[in-house]
Amino acid sequence: MNPILLSSPHLGSEELRFVHEAFTTNWIAPIGPNVDAFEDEFCATVGAAHAAAVSSGTAALHLALRLAGVGPEDEVFCSTLTFVATANPIAYLGARPVFVDSDRNSWNMNPGLLIDALQYRDRLGKLPKAVLLVHLYGQCADINPILDICDRYEIPLIEDAAEALGATYKGKAPGTFGKMGIYSFNGNKIITTSGGGMLVSEEPTLMEKARFLATQARDPAPHYQHSEIGYNYRLSNVLAGIGRGQLQVLEQRVAARRHNFETYDQALGELPGLVFMPEADFGTSTRWLTCLTIDPEVFGCDRESIRLTLAKHQIESRPVWKPLHLQPVFADAECIGGEVSEQLFQRGLCLPSGSNLTDADLQRVISVIQDMYDQNCQS
Ligand SMILES: *Cc1c(COP(=O)(O)O)cnc(C)c1O
């Protein structure tokens, strides 16, 4: 039996052509024509004005927070239900995350909780330096009310759209609403460069500064001169070539992932105790990963039993992200609310969701879960 993976890279037909071009023209160094073209083509895809291609989504977040002026002892309000890479760069800068719980509609940051918390902080005169908003599993958060309250208090909004390239919020791409947005091209994301990321903004000066910081902050001088601490974060021209090819198939990749979701939902959505992640009415999700929650009382067994049984059948599934306020490394961080994300973590499972899965693969996953239900989880 071939193993079925959670989300594996899926190359198209054009990537190698761009990579080959990089080789024949000897543009192997970071920076080069593929990088410029990838930035332009990416901007056209998401409707952003300016972009900087970097070595990872995490690097893009690090730069975004730094450009937003986040520094030692500052606070950043941040979605709690997410991958740790969202919040790590807050710590790199010596700042502190304050986590915000999810709502049940979108699984993303609850706008009401954020609004109340910022109003309270305003009265204390202790507003955070930035708000970091995640669009989880391909679904947008409810951006407008969050953007409104950030604008009212002049707090920069940074969007982590690492999982949501190809999604829409009221017809526009997530990542393009806030002051800056980031995307990831890690191997498990909707498109990949094997590793890479993108930072976007409406402000050209911000992206110029991002490129400057991402190339060791070299002052304009013939000798090497530096007045600021920089990073080595630029994307290689070879990998940007892969990204250009991948951009061409983005729509197909989204369609395939949405097809996975629909297939699972049609087959299993009626089983008592299983609830698939809702799609909020303000946008379209990419269904980067198909997620569902399992109520053990009703279904007959819990999330872990399902995960382990799938594993026995060579099928990889994963619990929903463990909320960051429950992570040992952030044990001291404040969290606003928390019960919703905690329950999603306890009950939530991500099913195999790659855009390269076959219908036979999907049926194999479905039949394991259906059999568990039919046999009252006794097998
Ligand atoms: C993958 C991911 C990142 C980090 O991206 P890398 O390219 O792996 O550094 C950040 N945030 C979220 C929500 C992610 O899923």
mmCIF file of C-alpha atoms and ligand atoms in Angstrom:
data_model
loop_
_atom_site.group_PDB
_atom_site.id
_atom_site.type_symbol
_atom_site.label_atom_id
_atom_site.label_comp_id
_atom_site.label_asym_id
_atom_site.label_seq_id
_atom_site.Cartn_x
_atom_site.Cartn_y
_atom_site.Cartn_z
ATOM 1 C CA MET A 1 0.000 0.000 0.000
ATOM 2 C CA ASN A 2 1.435 3.371 -0.968
ATOM 3 C CA PRO A 3 1.496 5.908 1.862
ATOM 4 C CA ILE A 4 -0.926 8.839 1.523
ATOM 5 C CA LEU A 5 0.673 12.043 2.747
ATOM 6 C CA LEU A 6 -0.925 15.108 4.285
ATOM 7 C CA SER A 7 0.233 17.643 1.699
ATOM 8 C CA SER A 8 3.147 16.978 -0.621
ATOM 9 C CA PRO A 9 4.729 19.139 -3.349
ATOM 10 C CA HIS A 10 3.043 19.017 -6.737
ATOM 11 C CA LEU A 11 5.085 20.318 -9.647
ATOM 12 C CA GLY A 12 3.703 21.464 -12.981
ATOM 13 C CA SER A 13 5.331 21.388 -16.404
ATOM 14 C CA GLU A 14 7.015 24.815 -16.600
ATOM 15 C CA GLU A 15 9.147 24.934 -13.438
ATOM 16 C CA LEU A 16 12.075 23.139 -15.029
ATOM 17 C CA ARG A 17 12.136 25.523 -17.977
ATOM 18 C CA PHE A 18 12.659 28.537 -15.671
ATOM 19 C CA VAL A 19 15.226 26.648 -13.600
ATOM 20 C CA HIS A 20 17.006 25.587 -16.781
ATOM 21 C CA GLU A 21 17.107 29.209 -17.902
ATOM 22 C CA ALA A 22 18.749 30.161 -14.614
ATOM 23 C CA PHE A 23 21.411 27.498 -15.244
ATOM 24 C CA THR A 24 22.142 28.365 -18.866
ATOM 25 C CA THR A 25 22.433 32.073 -18.093
ATOM 26 C CA ASN A 26 24.528 31.336 -14.971
ATOM 27 C CA TRP A 27 22.067 33.185 -12.701
ATOM 28 C CA ILE A 28 22.540 30.772 -9.816
ATOM 29 C CA ALA A 29 23.208 33.505 -7.275
ATOM 30 C CA PRO A 30 20.423 34.905 -5.175
ATOM 31 C CA ILE A 31 18.687 37.752 -6.955
ATOM 32 C CA GLY A 32 18.420 37.654 -10.751
ATOM 33 C CA PRO A 33 15.790 37.869 -13.467
ATOM 34 C CA ASN A 34 13.591 35.054 -12.096
ATOM 35 C CA VAL A 35 13.339 36.854 -8.760
ATOM 36 C CA ASP A 36 12.211 40.107 -10.376
ATOM 37 C CA ALA A 37 9.770 38.276 -12.632
ATOM 38 C CA PHE A 38 8.438 36.150 -9.769
ATOM 39 C CA GLU A 39 7.766 39.302 -7.722
ATOM 40 C CA ASP A 40 5.962 40.959 -10.645
ATOM 41 C CA GLU A 41 3.931 37.873 -11.506
ATOM 42 C CA PHE A 42 3.071 37.350 -7.860
ATOM 43 C CA CYS A 43 1.842 40.942 -7.538
ATOM 44 C CA ALA A 44 -0.353 40.419 -10.592
ATOM 45 C CA THR A 45 -1.759 37.207 -9.101
ATOM 46 C CA VAL A 46 -2.801 38.634 -5.731
ATOM 47 C CA GLY A 47 -3.368 42.228 -6.801
ATOM 48 C CA ALA A 48 -0.560 43.665 -4.680
ATOM 49 C CA ALA A 49 1.446 46.745 -5.645
ATOM 50 C CA HIS A 50 4.927 45.686 -4.478
ATOM 51 C CA ALA A 51 6.565 42.467 -3.366
ATOM 52 C CA ALA A 52 9.873 41.169 -2.031
ATOM 53 C CA ALA A 53 10.736 37.495 -2.541
ATOM 54 C CA VAL A 54 12.540 35.990 0.443
ATOM 55 C CA SER A 55 13.884 32.678 1.691
ATOM 56 C CA SER A 56 10.825 31.669 3.756
ATOM 57 C CA GLY A 57 7.473 32.804 5.061
ATOM 58 C CA THR A 58 9.071 33.109 8.488
ATOM 59 C CA ALA A 59 11.702 35.477 7.085
ATOM 60 C CA ALA A 60 8.927 37.544 5.494
ATOM 61 C CA LEU A 61 7.173 37.800 8.868
ATOM 62 C CA HIS A 62 10.397 38.765 10.594
ATOM 63 C CA LEU A 63 10.948 41.567 8.080
ATOM 64 C CA ALA A 64 7.314 42.715 8.263
ATOM 65 C CA LEU A 65 7.399 43.022 12.043
ATOM 66 C CA ARG A 66 10.735 44.809 11.958
ATOM 67 C CA LEU A 67 9.428 47.224 9.297
ATOM 68 C CA ALA A 68 6.352 47.838 11.444
ATOM 69 C CA GLY A 69 8.754 49.067 14.113
ATOM 70 C CA VAL A 70 8.373 46.142 16.518
ATOM 71 C CA GLY A 71 11.267 45.973 18.968
ATOM 72 C CA PRO A 72 12.288 44.803 22.449
ATOM 73 C CA GLU A 73 9.488 44.806 25.056
ATOM 74 C CA ASP A 74 6.810 45.729 22.509
ATOM 75 C CA GLU A 75 3.606 43.714 22.351
ATOM 76 C CA VAL A 76 2.080 42.177 19.226
ATOM 77 C CA PHE A 77 -1.487 40.855 19.222
ATOM 78 C CA CYS A 78 -1.493 37.569 17.309
ATOM 79 C CA SER A 79 -3.898 34.762 16.375
ATOM 80 C CA THR A 80 -3.423 31.840 18.782
ATOM 81 C CA LEU A 81 -4.638 29.052 16.508
ATOM 82 C CA THR A 82 -1.737 28.823 14.090
ATOM 83 C CA PHE A 83 1.633 27.299 13.337
ATOM 84 C CA VAL A 84 4.438 28.451 15.611
ATOM 85 C CA ALA A 85 6.209 30.186 12.687
ATOM 86 C CA THR A 86 3.629 32.981 12.942
ATOM 87 C CA ALA A 87 4.784 34.031 16.400
ATOM 88 C CA ASN A 88 8.469 33.065 16.439
ATOM 89 C CA PRO A 89 9.556 36.298 14.699
ATOM 90 C CA ILE A 90 7.848 38.306 17.460
ATOM 91 C CA ALA A 91 10.273 36.625 19.847
ATOM 92 C CA TYR A 92 13.255 37.129 17.469
ATOM 93 C CA LEU A 93 12.689 40.878 17.913
ATOM 94 C CA GLY A 94 12.533 40.646 21.696
ATOM 95 C CA ALA A 95 8.843 41.529 21.643
ATOM 96 C CA ARG A 96 5.980 39.680 23.350
ATOM 97 C CA PRO A 97 2.949 38.048 21.741
ATOM 98 C CA VAL A 98 -0.530 38.521 23.182
ATOM 99 C CA PHE A 99 -2.670 35.770 21.727
ATOM 100 C CA VAL A 100 -6.265 36.171 20.587
ATOM 101 C CA ASP A 101 -8.760 33.309 20.352
ATOM 102 C CA SER A 102 -10.682 32.166 17.255
ATOM 103 C CA ASP A 103 -14.335 32.415 16.335
ATOM 104 C CA ARG A 104 -16.335 29.345 15.325
ATOM 105 C CA ASN A 105 -17.329 30.647 11.866
ATOM 106 C CA SER A 106 -13.873 30.931 10.422
ATOM 107 C CA TRP A 107 -11.588 29.340 13.063
ATOM 108 C CA ASN A 108 -9.631 32.599 12.743
ATOM 109 C CA MET A 109 -9.130 35.567 15.071
ATOM 110 C CA ASN A 110 -12.409 36.636 16.670
ATOM 111 C CA PRO A 111 -12.904 40.316 15.682
ATOM 112 C CA GLY A 112 -15.151 41.017 18.690
ATOM 113 C CA LEU A 113 -12.492 39.837 21.124
ATOM 114 C CA LEU A 114 -9.857 41.942 19.391
ATOM 115 C CA ILE A 115 -12.044 45.070 19.374
ATOM 116 C CA ASP A 116 -12.844 44.746 23.100
ATOM 117 C CA ALA A 117 -9.224 44.092 23.976
ATOM 118 C CA LEU A 118 -7.913 47.055 21.965
ATOM 119 C CA GLN A 119 -10.531 49.400 23.439
ATOM 120 C CA TYR A 120 -9.486 48.291 26.909
ATOM 121 C CA ARG A 121 -5.794 48.679 26.083
ATOM 122 C CA ASP A 122 -6.475 52.128 24.673
ATOM 123 C CA ARG A 123 -7.985 53.212 27.983
ATOM 124 C CA LEU A 124 -4.863 51.917 29.740
ATOM 125 C CA GLY A 125 -2.654 53.710 27.213
ATOM 126 C CA LYS A 126 -1.032 50.374 26.327
ATOM 127 C CA LEU A 127 -1.813 49.651 22.703
ATOM 128 C CA PRO A 128 0.235 46.927 20.949
ATOM 129 C CA LYS A 129 2.801 47.786 18.302
ATOM 130 C CA ALA A 130 1.165 45.578 15.640
ATOM 131 C CA VAL A 131 -1.620 43.066 15.035
ATOM 132 C CA LEU A 132 -0.622 39.818 13.313
ATOM 133 C CA LEU A 133 -3.605 38.149 11.686
ATOM 134 C CA VAL A 134 -3.535 34.584 10.350
ATOM 135 C CA HIS A 135 -5.714 33.156 7.576
ATOM 136 C CA LEU A 136 -5.879 29.542 8.617
ATOM 137 C CA TYR A 137 -6.004 26.406 6.455
ATOM 138 C CA GLY A 138 -6.824 28.502 3.392
ATOM 139 C CA GLN A 139 -9.692 30.442 4.928
ATOM 140 C CA CYS A 140 -9.651 34.196 5.494
ATOM 141 C CA ALA A 141 -10.278 35.773 8.844
ATOM 142 C CA ASP A 142 -13.042 38.403 8.913
ATOM 143 C CA ILE A 143 -10.630 41.121 7.839
ATOM 144 C CA ASN A 144 -12.789 44.284 7.616
ATOM 145 C CA PRO A 145 -13.725 44.755 11.293
ATOM 146 C CA ILE A 146 -10.141 43.918 12.257
ATOM 147 C CA LEU A 147 -8.741 46.407 9.761
ATOM 148 C CA ASP A 148 -11.191 49.086 10.960
ATOM 149 C CA ILE A 149 -10.178 48.831 14.595
ATOM 150 C CA CYS A 150 -6.467 48.730 13.676
ATOM 151 C CA ASP A 151 -6.924 51.862 11.540
ATOM 152 C CA ARG A 152 -8.827 53.616 14.336
ATOM 153 C CA TYR A 153 -5.875 53.143 16.695
ATOM 154 C CA GLU A 154 -3.221 53.452 13.958
ATOM 155 C CA ILE A 155 -1.870 49.982 14.639
ATOM 156 C CA PRO A 156 -0.248 48.309 11.610
ATOM 157 C CA LEU A 157 -2.022 45.124 10.544
ATOM 158 C CA ILE A 158 0.208 42.343 9.221
ATOM 159 C CA GLU A 159 -1.467 39.408 7.497
ATOM 160 C CA ASP A 160 -0.020 35.908 7.605
ATOM 161 C CA ALA A 161 -1.491 34.428 4.432
ATOM 162 C CA ALA A 162 1.036 31.552 4.312
ATOM 163 C CA GLU A 163 -1.818 29.041 4.023
ATOM 164 C CA ALA A 164 -4.236 31.188 2.045
ATOM 165 C CA LEU A 165 -2.662 31.976 -1.329
ATOM 166 C CA GLY A 166 -5.521 31.647 -3.833
ATOM 167 C CA ALA A 167 -8.272 32.459 -1.308
ATOM 168 C CA THR A 168 -10.510 35.520 -1.450
ATOM 169 C CA TYR A 169 -12.113 37.868 1.055
ATOM 170 C CA LYS A 170 -14.961 39.853 -0.529
ATOM 171 C CA GLY A 171 -13.344 39.222 -3.900
ATOM 172 C CA LYS A 172 -9.813 40.330 -2.951
ATOM 173 C CA ALA A 173 -6.748 38.304 -1.998
ATOM 174 C CA PRO A 174 -5.879 37.957 1.693
ATOM 175 C CA GLY A 175 -2.489 39.507 2.413
ATOM 176 C CA THR A 176 -3.357 42.671 0.476
ATOM 177 C CA PHE A 177 -5.552 44.376 3.099
ATOM 178 C CA GLY A 178 -3.104 45.176 5.879
ATOM 179 C CA LYS A 179 0.039 47.282 5.864
ATOM 180 C CA MET A 180 1.953 44.165 4.826
ATOM 181 C CA GLY A 181 1.118 40.579 3.986
ATOM 182 C CA ILE A 182 3.225 37.431 3.803
ATOM 183 C CA TYR A 183 3.001 34.120 1.943
ATOM 184 C CA SER A 184 4.947 30.865 2.161
ATOM 185 C CA PHE A 185 6.226 28.522 -0.534
ATOM 186 C CA ASN A 186 7.316 25.794 1.848
ATOM 187 C CA GLY A 187 7.036 22.237 0.513
ATOM 188 C CA ASN A 188 3.646 21.561 2.087
ATOM 189 C CA LYS A 189 1.942 24.805 1.010
ATOM 190 C CA ILE A 190 -0.458 25.263 -1.867
ATOM 191 C CA ILE A 191 2.410 26.079 -4.229
ATOM 192 C CA THR A 192 6.058 25.617 -3.399
ATOM 193 C CA THR A 193 9.578 26.688 -4.315
ATOM 194 C CA SER A 194 10.863 23.924 -1.976
ATOM 195 C CA GLY A 195 11.373 26.793 0.469
ATOM 196 C CA GLY A 196 10.568 30.460 0.080
ATOM 197 C CA GLY A 197 8.297 33.317 0.987
ATOM 198 C CA MET A 198 6.893 36.613 -0.223
ATOM 199 C CA LEU A 199 6.251 39.930 1.463
ATOM 200 C CA VAL A 200 3.788 42.365 -0.148
ATOM 201 C CA SER A 201 2.697 45.932 0.505
ATOM 202 C CA GLU A 202 1.107 48.940 -1.158
ATOM 203 C CA GLU A 203 4.061 51.057 -0.055
ATOM 204 C CA PRO A 204 7.101 50.917 -2.374
ATOM 205 C CA THR A 205 9.445 52.327 0.284
ATOM 206 C CA LEU A 206 8.576 49.481 2.654
ATOM 207 C CA MET A 207 9.452 46.837 0.066
ATOM 208 C CA GLU A 208 12.678 48.648 -0.858
ATOM 209 C CA LYS A 209 13.601 48.623 2.800
ATOM 210 C CA ALA A 210 12.657 44.929 2.990
ATOM 211 C CA ARG A 211 15.059 44.103 0.144
ATOM 212 C CA PHE A 212 17.754 46.202 1.804
ATOM 213 C CA LEU A 213 17.369 44.410 5.148
ATOM 214 C CA ALA A 214 17.141 41.028 3.401
ATOM 215 C CA THR A 215 20.572 41.538 1.776
ATOM 216 C CA GLN A 216 22.593 42.360 4.908
ATOM 217 C CA ALA A 217 21.596 46.042 5.014
ATOM 218 C CA ARG A 218 24.402 47.283 2.782
ATOM 219 C CA ASP A 219 24.673 51.052 2.648
ATOM 220 C CA PRO A 220 25.316 52.518 -0.818
ATOM 221 C CA ALA A 221 29.126 52.551 -0.782
ATOM 222 C CA PRO A 222 31.815 50.728 -2.800
ATOM 223 C CA HIS A 223 33.260 49.218 0.369
ATOM 224 C CA TYR A 224 31.023 47.178 2.664
ATOM 225 C CA GLN A 225 29.363 49.604 5.013
ATOM 226 C CA HIS A 226 26.468 48.952 7.382
ATOM 227 C CA SER A 227 24.479 51.273 9.622
ATOM 228 C CA GLU A 228 21.803 48.731 10.515
ATOM 229 C CA ILE A 229 21.612 45.035 11.339
ATOM 230 C CA GLY A 230 20.449 43.095 8.288
ATOM 231 C CA TYR A 231 19.675 39.518 7.339
ATOM 232 C CA ASN A 232 20.489 37.071 4.563
ATOM 233 C CA TYR A 233 16.903 36.466 3.512
ATOM 234 C CA ARG A 234 16.675 36.854 -0.276
ATOM 235 C CA LEU A 235 15.199 34.075 -2.407
ATOM 236 C CA SER A 236 17.575 32.356 -4.816
ATOM 237 C CA ASN A 237 17.084 32.934 -8.522
ATOM 238 C CA VAL A 238 16.860 29.156 -9.059
ATOM 239 C CA LEU A 239 14.011 28.753 -6.586
ATOM 240 C CA ALA A 240 12.222 31.816 -7.956
ATOM 241 C CA GLY A 241 12.169 29.901 -11.260
ATOM 242 C CA ILE A 242 10.246 27.091 -9.583
ATOM 243 C CA GLY A 243 7.887 29.700 -8.139
ATOM 244 C CA ARG A 244 7.159 31.176 -11.572
ATOM 245 C CA GLY A 245 6.146 27.756 -12.875
ATOM 246 C CA GLN A 246 4.038 27.076 -9.796
ATOM 247 C CA LEU A 247 2.169 30.385 -10.105
ATOM 248 C CA GLN A 248 0.920 29.253 -13.504
ATOM 249 C CA VAL A 249 -0.904 26.294 -11.939
ATOM 250 C CA LEU A 250 -2.145 28.005 -8.767
ATOM 251 C CA GLU A 251 -5.779 28.027 -9.877
ATOM 252 C CA GLN A 252 -5.692 24.315 -10.680
ATOM 253 C CA ARG A 253 -4.093 23.600 -7.315
ATOM 254 C CA VAL A 254 -6.848 25.467 -5.495
ATOM 255 C CA ALA A 255 -9.498 23.643 -7.540
ATOM 256 C CA ALA A 256 -7.933 20.268 -6.700
ATOM 257 C CA ARG A 257 -7.835 21.043 -2.979
ATOM 258 C CA ARG A 258 -11.421 22.215 -3.016
ATOM 259 C CA HIS A 259 -12.319 18.995 -4.829
ATOM 260 C CA ASN A 260 -10.674 17.007 -2.012
ATOM 261 C CA PHE A 261 -12.789 18.843 0.515
ATOM 262 C CA GLU A 262 -16.021 18.306 -1.402
ATOM 263 C CA THR A 263 -15.312 14.616 -1.855
ATOM 264 C CA TYR A 264 -14.669 14.116 1.862
ATOM 265 C CA ASP A 265 -17.617 16.246 2.866
ATOM 266 C CA GLN A 266 -20.049 14.451 0.551
ATOM 267 C CA ALA A 267 -18.952 11.032 1.741
ATOM 268 C CA LEU A 268 -18.559 11.707 5.465
ATOM 269 C CA GLY A 269 -20.356 14.967 6.200
ATOM 270 C CA GLU A 270 -23.543 13.233 7.349
ATOM 271 C CA LEU A 271 -21.835 10.972 9.890
ATOM 272 C CA PRO A 272 -22.976 11.911 13.396
ATOM 273 C CA GLY A 273 -20.313 13.727 15.357
ATOM 274 C CA LEU A 274 -18.219 14.793 12.354
ATOM 275 C CA VAL A 275 -18.295 18.471 11.432
ATOM 276 C CA PHE A 276 -16.196 19.832 8.579
ATOM 277 C CA MET A 277 -14.525 23.233 8.891
ATOM 278 C CA PRO A 278 -17.141 25.789 7.813
ATOM 279 C CA GLU A 279 -16.513 28.158 4.923
ATOM 280 C CA ALA A 280 -17.293 31.680 6.105
ATOM 281 C CA ASP A 281 -19.680 33.583 3.826
ATOM 282 C CA PHE A 282 -17.285 36.507 3.272
ATOM 283 C CA GLY A 283 -14.918 34.596 1.006
ATOM 284 C CA THR A 284 -13.652 31.486 -0.704
ATOM 285 C CA SER A 285 -11.266 29.156 1.058
ATOM 286 C CA THR A 286 -8.502 27.325 -0.795
ATOM 287 C CA ARG A 287 -9.160 24.343 1.491
ATOM 288 C CA TRP A 288 -5.390 24.104 1.775
ATOM 289 C CA LEU A 289 -6.073 21.347 4.281
ATOM 290 C CA THR A 290 -9.429 19.634 4.749
ATOM 291 C CA CYS A 291 -10.143 19.856 8.465
ATOM 292 C CA LEU A 292 -12.957 18.470 10.550
ATOM 293 C CA THR A 293 -13.849 18.115 14.203
ATOM 294 C CA ILE A 294 -14.890 14.892 15.889
ATOM 295 C CA ASP A 295 -17.256 14.879 18.856
ATOM 296 C CA PRO A 296 -16.199 11.647 20.589
ATOM 297 C CA GLU A 297 -19.495 11.251 22.504
ATOM 298 C CA VAL A 298 -21.487 11.227 19.294
ATOM 299 C CA PHE A 299 -19.086 9.620 16.817
ATOM 300 C CA GLY A 300 -18.009 6.832 19.156
ATOM 301 C CA CYS A 301 -14.309 7.559 19.370
ATOM 302 C CA ASP A 302 -12.041 10.545 19.492
ATOM 303 C CA ARG A 303 -9.715 12.371 17.147
ATOM 304 C CA GLU A 304 -6.643 10.427 18.234
ATOM 305 C CA SER A 305 -8.279 7.032 17.585
ATOM 306 C CA ILE A 306 -9.109 8.131 14.072
ATOM 307 C CA ARG A 307 -5.642 9.530 13.485
ATOM 308 C CA LEU A 308 -3.950 6.360 14.738
ATOM 309 C CA THR A 309 -6.230 4.076 12.717
ATOM 310 C CA LEU A 310 -5.513 6.116 9.584
ATOM 311 C CA ALA A 311 -1.788 5.812 10.359
ATOM 312 C CA LYS A 312 -2.133 2.015 10.519
ATOM 313 C CA HIS A 313 -3.444 2.205 6.981
ATOM 314 C CA GLN A 314 -0.428 4.268 5.861
ATOM 315 C CA ILE A 315 -2.498 7.463 5.826
ATOM 316 C CA GLU A 316 -1.005 10.610 7.330
ATOM 317 C CA SER A 317 -3.364 12.961 9.151
ATOM 318 C CA ARG A 318 -2.582 15.600 11.776
ATOM 319 C CA PRO A 319 -4.297 17.235 14.721
ATOM 320 C CA VAL A 320 -5.359 20.833 14.137
ATOM 321 C CA TRP A 321 -2.622 23.287 15.241
ATOM 322 C CA LYS A 322 -2.042 23.343 18.965
ATOM 323 C CA PRO A 323 -2.926 26.901 20.026
ATOM 324 C CA LEU A 324 0.176 28.938 20.720
ATOM 325 C CA HIS A 325 -1.008 29.939 24.202
ATOM 326 C CA LEU A 326 -0.794 26.233 25.114
ATOM 327 C CA GLN A 327 2.747 25.855 23.779
ATOM 328 C CA PRO A 328 5.379 25.484 26.508
ATOM 329 C CA VAL A 329 7.569 28.080 24.808
ATOM 330 C CA PHE A 330 4.810 30.705 25.169
ATOM 331 C CA ALA A 331 3.620 29.610 28.621
ATOM 332 C CA ASP A 332 4.082 33.140 29.999
ATOM 333 C CA ALA A 333 2.160 34.891 27.224
ATOM 334 C CA GLU A 334 -1.220 36.460 27.803
ATOM 335 C CA CYS A 335 -4.202 35.061 25.863
ATOM 336 C CA ILE A 336 -7.521 36.764 25.233
ATOM 337 C CA GLY A 337 -10.174 34.048 25.381
ATOM 338 C CA GLY A 338 -8.932 30.600 24.413
ATOM 339 C CA GLU A 339 -11.739 28.041 24.715
ATOM 340 C CA VAL A 340 -12.647 27.959 21.028
ATOM 341 C CA SER A 341 -9.142 27.239 19.792
ATOM 342 C CA GLU A 342 -8.618 24.753 22.641
ATOM 343 C CA GLN A 343 -11.674 22.793 21.601
ATOM 344 C CA LEU A 344 -10.709 22.926 17.928
ATOM 345 C CA PHE A 345 -7.327 21.493 18.901
ATOM 346 C CA GLN A 346 -8.844 18.736 21.044
ATOM 347 C CA ARG A 347 -11.298 17.644 18.393
ATOM 348 C CA GLY A 348 -9.787 18.808 15.116
ATOM 349 C CA LEU A 349 -8.121 16.632 12.499
ATOM 350 C CA CYS A 350 -6.551 17.530 9.135
ATOM 351 C CA LEU A 351 -7.026 14.900 6.433
ATOM 352 C CA PRO A 352 -4.696 14.243 3.487
ATOM 353 C CA SER A 353 -5.188 17.241 1.214
ATOM 354 C CA GLY A 354 -2.489 17.367 -1.462
ATOM 355 C CA SER A 355 -3.509 18.622 -4.887
ATOM 356 C CA ASN A 356 -1.918 15.453 -6.325
ATOM 357 C CA LEU A 357 -4.180 12.975 -4.504
ATOM 358 C CA THR A 358 -6.200 10.670 -6.738
ATOM 359 C CA ASP A 359 -9.858 9.845 -6.249
ATOM 360 C CA ALA A 360 -8.729 6.350 -5.237
ATOM 361 C CA ASP A 361 -6.554 7.912 -2.500
ATOM 362 C CA LEU A 362 -9.499 9.931 -1.233
ATOM 363 C CA GLN A 363 -11.724 6.824 -1.252
ATOM 364 C CA ARG A 364 -9.131 4.941 0.789
ATOM 365 C CA VAL A 365 -9.210 7.656 3.477
ATOM 366 C CA ILE A 366 -12.997 7.808 3.386
ATOM 367 C CA SER A 367 -13.481 4.079 3.762
ATOM 368 C CA VAL A 368 -11.220 3.867 6.836
ATOM 369 C CA ILE A 369 -13.278 6.544 8.602
ATOM 370 C CA GLN A 370 -16.600 5.119 7.398
ATOM 371 C CA ASP A 371 -15.579 1.628 8.597
ATOM 372 C CA MET A 372 -14.632 2.979 12.005
ATOM 373 C CA TYR A 373 -18.070 4.493 12.366
ATOM 374 C CA ASP A 374 -19.862 1.384 11.061
ATOM 375 C CA GLN A 375 -17.988 -0.835 13.511
ATOM 376 C CA ASN A 376 -18.571 1.514 16.441
ATOM 377 C CA CYS A 377 -14.856 2.187 16.554
ATOM 378 C CA GLN A 378 -14.337 -1.438 17.688
ATOM 379 C CA SER A 379 -11.695 -2.463 15.148
HETATM 380 C C1 LIG B 1 4.033 27.631 6.833
HETATM 381 C C2 LIG B 1 3.579 28.756 7.660
HETATM 382 C C3 LIG B 1 4.452 29.800 7.994
HETATM 383 C C4 LIG B 1 5.919 29.776 7.732
HETATM 384 O O1 LIG B 1 6.299 29.658 6.432
HETATM 385 P P1 LIG B 1 7.760 29.069 6.071
HETATM 386 O O2 LIG B 1 7.889 29.372 4.630
HETATM 387 O O3 LIG B 1 7.700 27.593 6.358
HETATM 388 O O4 LIG B 1 8.756 29.765 6.911
HETATM 389 C C5 LIG B 1 3.950 30.865 8.710
HETATM 390 N N1 LIG B 1 2.664 30.916 9.073
HETATM 391 C C6 LIG B 1 1.805 29.921 8.788
HETATM 392 C C7 LIG B 1 0.382 30.059 9.222
HETATM 393 C C8 LIG B 1 2.232 28.798 8.097
HETATM 394 O O5 LIG B 1 1.386 27.797 7.853
#
